[in-house]
Amino acid sequence: MKDYIVKDEWKIIEERYVPEHNQITESLLSLGNGKMGQRANFEETYSGPTLQGSYVAGVYYPDKTRVGWWKNGYPEYFAKVLNSCNWIGINVIVDGESLDLAKVKEVHSFRRELDMKQGLLLRRMDVTLSNGARLEINSRRFVSMHNDELGVIEYSITSKDYNGPIKIESYLDFDVVNQDSNYDENFWDAEQSESEINNHYVQAVTKKTQYTVGVAMQNRLILDENGSDQKSTLTALPKKSIEAFNLDISEGSTVTVYKFVGITSSMNYAAGDIKSKAKHIANQAGNYTFDELLANHTRAWSDIWDMCDIRIEGDVSAQQAIRFNIFQLYQTYTGQDDRLNIGPKGFTGEKYGGSTYWDTEAYCLPFYLSTANEEVAKNLLIYRYKHLDKAIENAEKLGFTCGAALYPMVTMTGEECHNEWEITFEEIHRNGAIAYAIYDYIRYTGDKSYLAEYGIEVLVAISRFWTQRVNWSERKGQYVMLGVTGPNEYENNVNNNWYTNYLATWCLEYTMEALNHVNSDNHARYEELIKKIDFPSGEVKKWQHIVDNMYYPKDEELGIFLQQDNFLDKELTLVSDLDPKHRPINQKWSWDRILRSCFIKQADVLQGFYFFEDHFDEESHRKNFEFYEPRTVHESSLSPCVHGILASKLGMEDKAYEMYLRTARLDLDDYNNDTEDGCHITSMAGTWLAIIKGFGGQRITEDQLSFSPSLPAQWNSLSFKIKFRKNLLEVKIEKDKTEINNLNGPAMELLLEGSKINLPESNLILT
Ligand code: BGC
């Protein structure tokens, strides 16, 4: 755990240059707008530890899987989000020496900050180069939310004591690599490169997937009154376009480069338009000042904040953290495009390949349901609906038949593309999360028509998978499910993971209920669907038999469900018994030791309690929580949020607060020593859940919105807005009272701590 980020309500600030922190800060201060993203790399040359990262949504490479023993059913490739054109590059060469923070003689001051209100990255540093020249650098940069194909940089160099020549090279560079690549390949083939006055462009195409990305730049150089004449040199290399400015700089004078960059791709344009669009964006932007463009961008952020901000009074650390989480989520996914999804690292790193995981359905969906228009959450569901055929193919490859679908654990296009067998492959519970998301969406929006339109097909295909995946145990006289991995990835290939067994039967029951609903609500559509999916009437009988006869491992004496068969045979120690030097165990222990231990990576049985809380009484909640939480190391970012919500429900205030800080500040404080790989974007939705469902106690109870707040003792108040069906509500929770206002929408009834509240109609705000 680290503690170098300055606490501030709206900013993420780093005040000192510490090379070991650089990659962490690069992740934290990343910028994005849903269509592209950029790590907080320095503009100029940097030879210290860095992960160069510039990403374009949807542009990926299928890196051929590399394994020792190839097994049937293994995915052909692991998808990788590609490090794309380096568009931020600005080299500064002073009297022949490149400015390189890792090599300077002295750093007099250094400060980087991300202003989340404005979506602006700032840096100021004062350094003396090895050749004795002292410079101050000030840079500002944003990735526009107003025009999501535009990036803008303002980069100023002030000479503190140097008089002499300086060269500034502003460039675009496709000669980039991924840190993570199976065969050390360069994934881009050069297509075009131009470098003329006011016309700089590079275009490259990805190997295999053939995505074209075009990047255009406009530079503007501004000298103060002391500035000398400048000469510019233009260079076009196959993957690179450089505009170099040569000038003399004198003590006290400042030179500023403005860089306007347009980035387009074949995801959104026909081949013939990619170049003209990128150039148009850069040229248009070049007609405005940095501040004018920034104002448009900031306005777009202000609209997002107006809806999504959560205010916490009395706890700066908690306030900063929730804003950071919301900020990163909206930088990653804005919901405009149903081909896109939310990679666990968003645009902040390469790990997890930028692919889609069950995280979206289990964690992110509720955030977008409550903070964005209904179409955004619906787009996330439709993304999976469109992948149904591929999920059926995926199951067929493994030997399943008759339209059974197994959704991938990791995907870009609907195909499975993970790179781990026992862990990822066997996590078939992801199929259940996709069904659960349909339920969650309908429960929240009330939009039952989704079932007839799209939902049923997905649910039936998933149910068919479970039906074939279980087997009848003669010995038990019950159905069992063997050889799976539950959400806790620190156990592989286990039998009867309680969560998976429970989720499977829930899916079957929910699918039967959904079919009955469509049959009675829209019989013609039902008939049509039955034909389409070839659904014999006897199929549900088998489902019911499984529901009635499933085996669930449990221990009556302890009053708990067992994570899997024989869990209690393990040596049952506690996380508190672990020497802190051994943590995180995934970095300190052998895999063998981890698998044998009782330590749990993330909520597993408790994930089931979170999803299905109404199915269990409070005593059962408590016993399971008290048994499993003390054995959970929370080494998955997805873990603390679920535990936080359950702790709030159980009235365990300290635990709930501890878990909140852990989920909310996971990256800011680098709890798991892995933020340098990128931020944990999907778990940031979990942070939001820990506030809204945890401290706010928000639920849907019998088709009504309900709240049962429990404010942490450290907070004076908590307030947020929430969309629910036709209403936009504002909730303010204080120590001794909760106020809920209907900001917009018809009169509605809701439940506050179990009592009915009527809110009058309002049209204060037009949404
Ligand atoms: C977690 C998975 C998760 C993945 C991507 C892993 O560490 O164990 O549950 O899907 O990260 O976030």
JSON list of C-alpha atoms in Angstrom, two decimals, residues 185-364:
[
{"chain": "A", "resi": 185, "resn": "GLU", "atom": "CA", "xyz": [5.63, -8.75, -32.58]},
{"chain": "A", "resi": 186, "resn": "ASN", "atom": "CA", "xyz": [5.05, -5.23, -33.73]},
{"chain": "A", "resi": 187, "resn": "PHE", "atom": "CA", "xyz": [1.30, -5.23, -34.37]},
{"chain": "A", "resi": 188, "resn": "TRP", "atom": "CA", "xyz": [1.10, -2.33, -36.82]},
{"chain": "A", "resi": 189, "resn": "ASP", "atom": "CA", "xyz": [1.91, -2.13, -40.54]},
{"chain": "A", "resi": 190, "resn": "ALA", "atom": "CA", "xyz": [2.63, 1.33, -41.87]},
{"chain": "A", "resi": 191, "resn": "GLU", "atom": "CA", "xyz": [0.22, 2.61, -44.50]},
{"chain": "A", "resi": 192, "resn": "GLN", "atom": "CA", "xyz": [0.79, 6.34, -44.97]},
{"chain": "A", "resi": 193, "resn": "SER", "atom": "CA", "xyz": [2.88, 9.11, -43.56]},
{"chain": "A", "resi": 194, "resn": "GLU", "atom": "CA", "xyz": [2.90, 12.80, -44.50]},
{"chain": "A", "resi": 195, "resn": "SER", "atom": "CA", "xyz": [4.80, 15.74, -43.12]},
{"chain": "A", "resi": 196, "resn": "GLU", "atom": "CA", "xyz": [4.18, 19.13, -44.67]},
{"chain": "A", "resi": 197, "resn": "ILE", "atom": "CA", "xyz": [3.51, 22.52, -43.15]},
{"chain": "A", "resi": 198, "resn": "ASN", "atom": "CA", "xyz": [0.15, 22.27, -41.41]},
{"chain": "A", "resi": 199, "resn": "ASN", "atom": "CA", "xyz": [-0.30, 18.76, -42.66]},
{"chain": "A", "resi": 200, "resn": "HIS", "atom": "CA", "xyz": [1.00, 15.90, -40.59]},
{"chain": "A", "resi": 201, "resn": "TYR", "atom": "CA", "xyz": [-0.53, 12.51, -40.81]},
{"chain": "A", "resi": 202, "resn": "VAL", "atom": "CA", "xyz": [0.28, 8.87, -40.11]},
{"chain": "A", "resi": 203, "resn": "GLN", "atom": "CA", "xyz": [-1.86, 5.87, -40.83]},
{"chain": "A", "resi": 204, "resn": "ALA", "atom": "CA", "xyz": [-1.26, 2.25, -39.92]},
{"chain": "A", "resi": 205, "resn": "VAL", "atom": "CA", "xyz": [-3.19, -0.99, -40.06]},
{"chain": "A", "resi": 206, "resn": "THR", "atom": "CA", "xyz": [-3.24, -3.78, -37.52]},
{"chain": "A", "resi": 207, "resn": "LYS", "atom": "CA", "xyz": [-1.89, -7.14, -38.54]},
{"chain": "A", "resi": 208, "resn": "LYS", "atom": "CA", "xyz": [-4.53, -9.88, -38.88]},
{"chain": "A", "resi": 209, "resn": "THR", "atom": "CA", "xyz": [-7.53, -7.80, -37.76]},
{"chain": "A", "resi": 210, "resn": "GLN", "atom": "CA", "xyz": [-6.94, -5.07, -40.35]},
{"chain": "A", "resi": 211, "resn": "TYR", "atom": "CA", "xyz": [-8.12, -2.12, -38.29]},
{"chain": "A", "resi": 212, "resn": "THR", "atom": "CA", "xyz": [-6.90, 1.13, -39.76]},
{"chain": "A", "resi": 213, "resn": "VAL", "atom": "CA", "xyz": [-6.12, 4.04, -37.49]},
{"chain": "A", "resi": 214, "resn": "GLY", "atom": "CA", "xyz": [-5.36, 7.50, -38.87]},
{"chain": "A", "resi": 215, "resn": "VAL", "atom": "CA", "xyz": [-3.78, 10.28, -36.80]},
{"chain": "A", "resi": 216, "resn": "ALA", "atom": "CA", "xyz": [-3.40, 13.89, -37.92]},
{"chain": "A", "resi": 217, "resn": "MET", "atom": "CA", "xyz": [-1.70, 16.74, -36.09]},
{"chain": "A", "resi": 218, "resn": "GLN", "atom": "CA", "xyz": [-1.50, 20.49, -36.24]},
{"chain": "A", "resi": 219, "resn": "ASN", "atom": "CA", "xyz": [1.19, 22.29, -34.26]},
{"chain": "A", "resi": 220, "resn": "ARG", "atom": "CA", "xyz": [1.26, 25.92, -33.29]},
{"chain": "A", "resi": 221, "resn": "LEU", "atom": "CA", "xyz": [4.36, 27.48, -31.76]},
{"chain": "A", "resi": 222, "resn": "ILE", "atom": "CA", "xyz": [4.04, 30.61, -29.66]},
{"chain": "A", "resi": 223, "resn": "LEU", "atom": "CA", "xyz": [7.06, 32.57, -28.55]},
{"chain": "A", "resi": 224, "resn": "ASP", "atom": "CA", "xyz": [7.01, 35.36, -26.05]},
{"chain": "A", "resi": 225, "resn": "GLU", "atom": "CA", "xyz": [8.46, 38.76, -26.89]},
{"chain": "A", "resi": 226, "resn": "ASN", "atom": "CA", "xyz": [12.03, 37.54, -26.24]},
{"chain": "A", "resi": 227, "resn": "GLY", "atom": "CA", "xyz": [11.72, 34.71, -28.72]},
{"chain": "A", "resi": 228, "resn": "SER", "atom": "CA", "xyz": [13.98, 34.36, -31.73]},
{"chain": "A", "resi": 229, "resn": "ASP", "atom": "CA", "xyz": [13.04, 33.36, -35.25]},
{"chain": "A", "resi": 230, "resn": "GLN", "atom": "CA", "xyz": [12.32, 29.73, -35.66]},
{"chain": "A", "resi": 231, "resn": "LYS", "atom": "CA", "xyz": [12.96, 27.36, -38.50]},
{"chain": "A", "resi": 232, "resn": "SER", "atom": "CA", "xyz": [10.96, 24.21, -38.83]},
{"chain": "A", "resi": 233, "resn": "THR", "atom": "CA", "xyz": [12.08, 20.96, -40.38]},
{"chain": "A", "resi": 234, "resn": "LEU", "atom": "CA", "xyz": [9.61, 18.36, -41.54]},
{"chain": "A", "resi": 235, "resn": "THR", "atom": "CA", "xyz": [10.26, 14.64, -41.58]},
{"chain": "A", "resi": 236, "resn": "ALA", "atom": "CA", "xyz": [8.06, 11.80, -42.74]},
{"chain": "A", "resi": 237, "resn": "LEU", "atom": "CA", "xyz": [9.20, 8.27, -41.97]},
{"chain": "A", "resi": 238, "resn": "PRO", "atom": "CA", "xyz": [7.12, 5.16, -42.73]},
{"chain": "A", "resi": 239, "resn": "LYS", "atom": "CA", "xyz": [5.41, 5.22, -39.32]},
{"chain": "A", "resi": 240, "resn": "LYS", "atom": "CA", "xyz": [6.33, 8.65, -38.12]},
{"chain": "A", "resi": 241, "resn": "SER", "atom": "CA", "xyz": [5.64, 12.28, -38.90]},
{"chain": "A", "resi": 242, "resn": "ILE", "atom": "CA", "xyz": [7.81, 14.92, -37.19]},
{"chain": "A", "resi": 243, "resn": "GLU", "atom": "CA", "xyz": [7.70, 18.67, -37.13]},
{"chain": "A", "resi": 244, "resn": "ALA", "atom": "CA", "xyz": [10.88, 20.05, -35.55]},
{"chain": "A", "resi": 245, "resn": "PHE", "atom": "CA", "xyz": [11.24, 23.70, -34.52]},
{"chain": "A", "resi": 246, "resn": "ASN", "atom": "CA", "xyz": [14.76, 25.07, -34.18]},
{"chain": "A", "resi": 247, "resn": "LEU", "atom": "CA", "xyz": [15.15, 28.33, -32.33]},
{"chain": "A", "resi": 248, "resn": "ASP", "atom": "CA", "xyz": [17.21, 30.15, -29.77]},
{"chain": "A", "resi": 249, "resn": "ILE", "atom": "CA", "xyz": [15.89, 30.62, -26.29]},
{"chain": "A", "resi": 250, "resn": "SER", "atom": "CA", "xyz": [17.13, 33.12, -23.75]},
{"chain": "A", "resi": 251, "resn": "GLU", "atom": "CA", "xyz": [16.96, 33.32, -19.98]},
{"chain": "A", "resi": 252, "resn": "GLY", "atom": "CA", "xyz": [13.45, 34.15, -18.81]},
{"chain": "A", "resi": 253, "resn": "SER", "atom": "CA", "xyz": [11.74, 33.49, -22.13]},
{"chain": "A", "resi": 254, "resn": "THR", "atom": "CA", "xyz": [9.03, 30.93, -22.82]},
{"chain": "A", "resi": 255, "resn": "VAL", "atom": "CA", "xyz": [8.13, 28.96, -25.88]},
{"chain": "A", "resi": 256, "resn": "THR", "atom": "CA", "xyz": [4.84, 27.08, -26.09]},
{"chain": "A", "resi": 257, "resn": "VAL", "atom": "CA", "xyz": [3.79, 24.34, -28.46]},
{"chain": "A", "resi": 258, "resn": "TYR", "atom": "CA", "xyz": [0.12, 23.67, -29.00]},
{"chain": "A", "resi": 259, "resn": "LYS", "atom": "CA", "xyz": [-0.62, 20.29, -30.45]},
{"chain": "A", "resi": 260, "resn": "PHE", "atom": "CA", "xyz": [-4.04, 19.43, -31.88]},
{"chain": "A", "resi": 261, "resn": "VAL", "atom": "CA", "xyz": [-4.50, 15.78, -32.81]},
{"chain": "A", "resi": 262, "resn": "GLY", "atom": "CA", "xyz": [-7.35, 14.04, -34.63]},
{"chain": "A", "resi": 263, "resn": "ILE", "atom": "CA", "xyz": [-7.62, 10.27, -34.27]},
{"chain": "A", "resi": 264, "resn": "THR", "atom": "CA", "xyz": [-10.01, 8.21, -36.39]},
{"chain": "A", "resi": 265, "resn": "SER", "atom": "CA", "xyz": [-10.33, 4.54, -37.18]},
{"chain": "A", "resi": 266, "resn": "SER", "atom": "CA", "xyz": [-11.99, 2.04, -39.44]},
{"chain": "A", "resi": 267, "resn": "MET", "atom": "CA", "xyz": [-14.27, 1.20, -36.50]},
{"chain": "A", "resi": 268, "resn": "ASN", "atom": "CA", "xyz": [-16.17, 4.33, -37.47]},
{"chain": "A", "resi": 269, "resn": "TYR", "atom": "CA", "xyz": [-15.26, 5.35, -41.02]},
{"chain": "A", "resi": 270, "resn": "ALA", "atom": "CA", "xyz": [-15.01, 3.86, -44.46]},
{"chain": "A", "resi": 271, "resn": "ALA", "atom": "CA", "xyz": [-11.42, 3.38, -45.63]},
{"chain": "A", "resi": 272, "resn": "GLY", "atom": "CA", "xyz": [-11.54, 6.43, -47.87]},
{"chain": "A", "resi": 273, "resn": "ASP", "atom": "CA", "xyz": [-12.68, 8.76, -45.08]},
{"chain": "A", "resi": 274, "resn": "ILE", "atom": "CA", "xyz": [-10.29, 7.96, -42.26]},
{"chain": "A", "resi": 275, "resn": "LYS", "atom": "CA", "xyz": [-7.62, 10.39, -43.37]},
{"chain": "A", "resi": 276, "resn": "SER", "atom": "CA", "xyz": [-9.84, 13.30, -44.32]},
{"chain": "A", "resi": 277, "resn": "LYS", "atom": "CA", "xyz": [-11.77, 13.01, -41.04]},
{"chain": "A", "resi": 278, "resn": "ALA", "atom": "CA", "xyz": [-8.63, 12.92, -38.89]},
{"chain": "A", "resi": 279, "resn": "LYS", "atom": "CA", "xyz": [-7.20, 15.92, -40.71]},
{"chain": "A", "resi": 280, "resn": "HIS", "atom": "CA", "xyz": [-10.45, 17.79, -40.50]},
{"chain": "A", "resi": 281, "resn": "ILE", "atom": "CA", "xyz": [-10.56, 17.31, -36.73]},
{"chain": "A", "resi": 282, "resn": "ALA", "atom": "CA", "xyz": [-6.97, 18.47, -36.22]},
{"chain": "A", "resi": 283, "resn": "ASN", "atom": "CA", "xyz": [-7.35, 21.42, -38.60]},
{"chain": "A", "resi": 284, "resn": "GLN", "atom": "CA", "xyz": [-10.65, 22.56, -37.13]},
{"chain": "A", "resi": 285, "resn": "ALA", "atom": "CA", "xyz": [-9.24, 22.37, -33.62]},
{"chain": "A", "resi": 286, "resn": "GLY", "atom": "CA", "xyz": [-6.24, 24.36, -34.75]},
{"chain": "A", "resi": 287, "resn": "ASN", "atom": "CA", "xyz": [-8.57, 27.29, -35.45]},
{"chain": "A", "resi": 288, "resn": "TYR", "atom": "CA", "xyz": [-9.37, 27.59, -31.76]},
{"chain": "A", "resi": 289, "resn": "THR", "atom": "CA", "xyz": [-7.35, 28.36, -28.70]},
{"chain": "A", "resi": 290, "resn": "PHE", "atom": "CA", "xyz": [-6.49, 25.69, -26.17]},
{"chain": "A", "resi": 291, "resn": "ASP", "atom": "CA", "xyz": [-8.81, 27.34, -23.66]},
{"chain": "A", "resi": 292, "resn": "GLU", "atom": "CA", "xyz": [-11.73, 27.49, -26.06]},
{"chain": "A", "resi": 293, "resn": "LEU", "atom": "CA", "xyz": [-11.41, 23.77, -26.78]},
{"chain": "A", "resi": 294, "resn": "LEU", "atom": "CA", "xyz": [-10.94, 23.08, -23.10]},
{"chain": "A", "resi": 295, "resn": "ALA", "atom": "CA", "xyz": [-14.13, 25.00, -22.31]},
{"chain": "A", "resi": 296, "resn": "ASN", "atom": "CA", "xyz": [-16.15, 22.68, -24.59]},
{"chain": "A", "resi": 297, "resn": "HIS", "atom": "CA", "xyz": [-14.54, 19.66, -23.01]},
{"chain": "A", "resi": 298, "resn": "THR", "atom": "CA", "xyz": [-15.13, 20.93, -19.49]},
{"chain": "A", "resi": 299, "resn": "ARG", "atom": "CA", "xyz": [-18.78, 21.61, -20.30]},
{"chain": "A", "resi": 300, "resn": "ALA", "atom": "CA", "xyz": [-19.19, 17.99, -21.36]},
{"chain": "A", "resi": 301, "resn": "TRP", "atom": "CA", "xyz": [-17.63, 16.90, -18.06]},
{"chain": "A", "resi": 302, "resn": "SER", "atom": "CA", "xyz": [-19.80, 19.30, -16.16]},
{"chain": "A", "resi": 303, "resn": "ASP", "atom": "CA", "xyz": [-22.91, 17.58, -17.58]},
{"chain": "A", "resi": 304, "resn": "ILE", "atom": "CA", "xyz": [-21.56, 14.21, -16.48]},
{"chain": "A", "resi": 305, "resn": "TRP", "atom": "CA", "xyz": [-20.75, 15.51, -13.01]},
{"chain": "A", "resi": 306, "resn": "ASP", "atom": "CA", "xyz": [-24.11, 17.16, -12.73]},
{"chain": "A", "resi": 307, "resn": "MET", "atom": "CA", "xyz": [-25.74, 13.74, -13.00]},
{"chain": "A", "resi": 308, "resn": "CYS", "atom": "CA", "xyz": [-23.14, 11.44, -11.49]},
{"chain": "A", "resi": 309, "resn": "ASP", "atom": "CA", "xyz": [-21.32, 13.27, -8.76]},
{"chain": "A", "resi": 310, "resn": "ILE", "atom": "CA", "xyz": [-21.48, 11.85, -5.26]},
{"chain": "A", "resi": 311, "resn": "ARG", "atom": "CA", "xyz": [-20.78, 14.28, -2.47]},
{"chain": "A", "resi": 312, "resn": "ILE", "atom": "CA", "xyz": [-19.35, 13.12, 0.81]},
{"chain": "A", "resi": 313, "resn": "GLU", "atom": "CA", "xyz": [-18.94, 15.72, 3.54]},
{"chain": "A", "resi": 314, "resn": "GLY", "atom": "CA", "xyz": [-16.37, 15.25, 6.26]},
{"chain": "A", "resi": 315, "resn": "ASP", "atom": "CA", "xyz": [-13.97, 12.81, 4.58]},
{"chain": "A", "resi": 316, "resn": "VAL", "atom": "CA", "xyz": [-11.70, 14.14, 1.83]},
{"chain": "A", "resi": 317, "resn": "SER", "atom": "CA", "xyz": [-10.07, 10.80, 1.25]},
{"chain": "A", "resi": 318, "resn": "ALA", "atom": "CA", "xyz": [-13.41, 9.09, 0.60]},
{"chain": "A", "resi": 319, "resn": "GLN", "atom": "CA", "xyz": [-14.63, 12.03, -1.49]},
{"chain": "A", "resi": 320, "resn": "GLN", "atom": "CA", "xyz": [-11.57, 12.08, -3.70]},
{"chain": "A", "resi": 321, "resn": "ALA", "atom": "CA", "xyz": [-11.80, 8.35, -4.19]},
{"chain": "A", "resi": 322, "resn": "ILE", "atom": "CA", "xyz": [-15.42, 8.14, -5.32]},
{"chain": "A", "resi": 323, "resn": "ARG", "atom": "CA", "xyz": [-14.89, 10.98, -7.78]},
{"chain": "A", "resi": 324, "resn": "PHE", "atom": "CA", "xyz": [-11.82, 9.24, -9.11]},
{"chain": "A", "resi": 325, "resn": "ASN", "atom": "CA", "xyz": [-13.82, 6.04, -9.64]},
{"chain": "A", "resi": 326, "resn": "ILE", "atom": "CA", "xyz": [-16.70, 7.80, -11.39]},
{"chain": "A", "resi": 327, "resn": "PHE", "atom": "CA", "xyz": [-14.29, 9.83, -13.50]},
{"chain": "A", "resi": 328, "resn": "GLN", "atom": "CA", "xyz": [-12.45, 6.74, -14.72]},
{"chain": "A", "resi": 329, "resn": "LEU", "atom": "CA", "xyz": [-15.67, 4.87, -15.47]},
{"chain": "A", "resi": 330, "resn": "TYR", "atom": "CA", "xyz": [-17.01, 7.63, -17.69]},
{"chain": "A", "resi": 331, "resn": "GLN", "atom": "CA", "xyz": [-13.64, 7.99, -19.37]},
{"chain": "A", "resi": 332, "resn": "THR", "atom": "CA", "xyz": [-13.87, 4.31, -20.28]},
{"chain": "A", "resi": 333, "resn": "TYR", "atom": "CA", "xyz": [-17.45, 3.78, -21.38]},
{"chain": "A", "resi": 334, "resn": "THR", "atom": "CA", "xyz": [-20.05, 6.31, -22.37]},
{"chain": "A", "resi": 335, "resn": "GLY", "atom": "CA", "xyz": [-22.53, 3.82, -23.79]},
{"chain": "A", "resi": 336, "resn": "GLN", "atom": "CA", "xyz": [-22.85, 5.29, -27.26]},
{"chain": "A", "resi": 337, "resn": "ASP", "atom": "CA", "xyz": [-21.75, 2.22, -29.16]},
{"chain": "A", "resi": 338, "resn": "ASP", "atom": "CA", "xyz": [-23.09, -1.28, -28.58]},
{"chain": "A", "resi": 339, "resn": "ARG", "atom": "CA", "xyz": [-19.94, -2.83, -30.09]},
{"chain": "A", "resi": 340, "resn": "LEU", "atom": "CA", "xyz": [-17.89, -1.53, -27.19]},
{"chain": "A", "resi": 341, "resn": "ASN", "atom": "CA", "xyz": [-17.69, -2.69, -23.63]},
{"chain": "A", "resi": 342, "resn": "ILE", "atom": "CA", "xyz": [-15.74, -2.08, -20.45]},
{"chain": "A", "resi": 343, "resn": "GLY", "atom": "CA", "xyz": [-12.30, -3.69, -20.21]},
{"chain": "A", "resi": 344, "resn": "PRO", "atom": "CA", "xyz": [-11.11, -4.31, -16.65]},
{"chain": "A", "resi": 345, "resn": "LYS", "atom": "CA", "xyz": [-8.31, -1.78, -17.19]},
{"chain": "A", "resi": 346, "resn": "GLY", "atom": "CA", "xyz": [-10.21, 0.53, -19.53]},
{"chain": "A", "resi": 347, "resn": "PHE", "atom": "CA", "xyz": [-7.73, 2.72, -21.37]},
{"chain": "A", "resi": 348, "resn": "THR", "atom": "CA", "xyz": [-5.23, 2.74, -18.54]},
{"chain": "A", "resi": 349, "resn": "GLY", "atom": "CA", "xyz": [-3.16, -0.34, -19.33]},
{"chain": "A", "resi": 350, "resn": "GLU", "atom": "CA", "xyz": [-2.80, -3.50, -21.36]},
{"chain": "A", "resi": 351, "resn": "LYS", "atom": "CA", "xyz": [-3.55, -6.13, -18.77]},
{"chain": "A", "resi": 352, "resn": "TYR", "atom": "CA", "xyz": [-6.67, -8.20, -19.44]},
{"chain": "A", "resi": 353, "resn": "GLY", "atom": "CA", "xyz": [-6.30, -7.27, -23.10]},
{"chain": "A", "resi": 354, "resn": "GLY", "atom": "CA", "xyz": [-9.00, -4.62, -23.03]},
{"chain": "A", "resi": 355, "resn": "SER", "atom": "CA", "xyz": [-11.51, -7.45, -23.36]},
{"chain": "A", "resi": 356, "resn": "THR", "atom": "CA", "xyz": [-14.92, -7.92, -21.83]},
{"chain": "A", "resi": 357, "resn": "TYR", "atom": "CA", "xyz": [-15.31, -10.01, -18.66]},
{"chain": "A", "resi": 358, "resn": "TRP", "atom": "CA", "xyz": [-18.24, -10.94, -16.42]},
{"chain": "A", "resi": 359, "resn": "ASP", "atom": "CA", "xyz": [-17.31, -7.77, -14.55]},
{"chain": "A", "resi": 360, "resn": "THR", "atom": "CA", "xyz": [-19.58, -5.80, -16.88]},
{"chain": "A", "resi": 361, "resn": "GLU", "atom": "CA", "xyz": [-22.73, -7.68, -16.01]},
{"chain": "A", "resi": 362, "resn": "ALA", "atom": "CA", "xyz": [-22.00, -8.36, -12.36]},
{"chain": "A", "resi": 363, "resn": "TYR", "atom": "CA", "xyz": [-20.61, -4.95, -11.42]},
{"chain": "A", "resi": 364, "resn": "CYS", "atom": "CA", "xyz": [-20.87, -2.25, -14.07]}
]
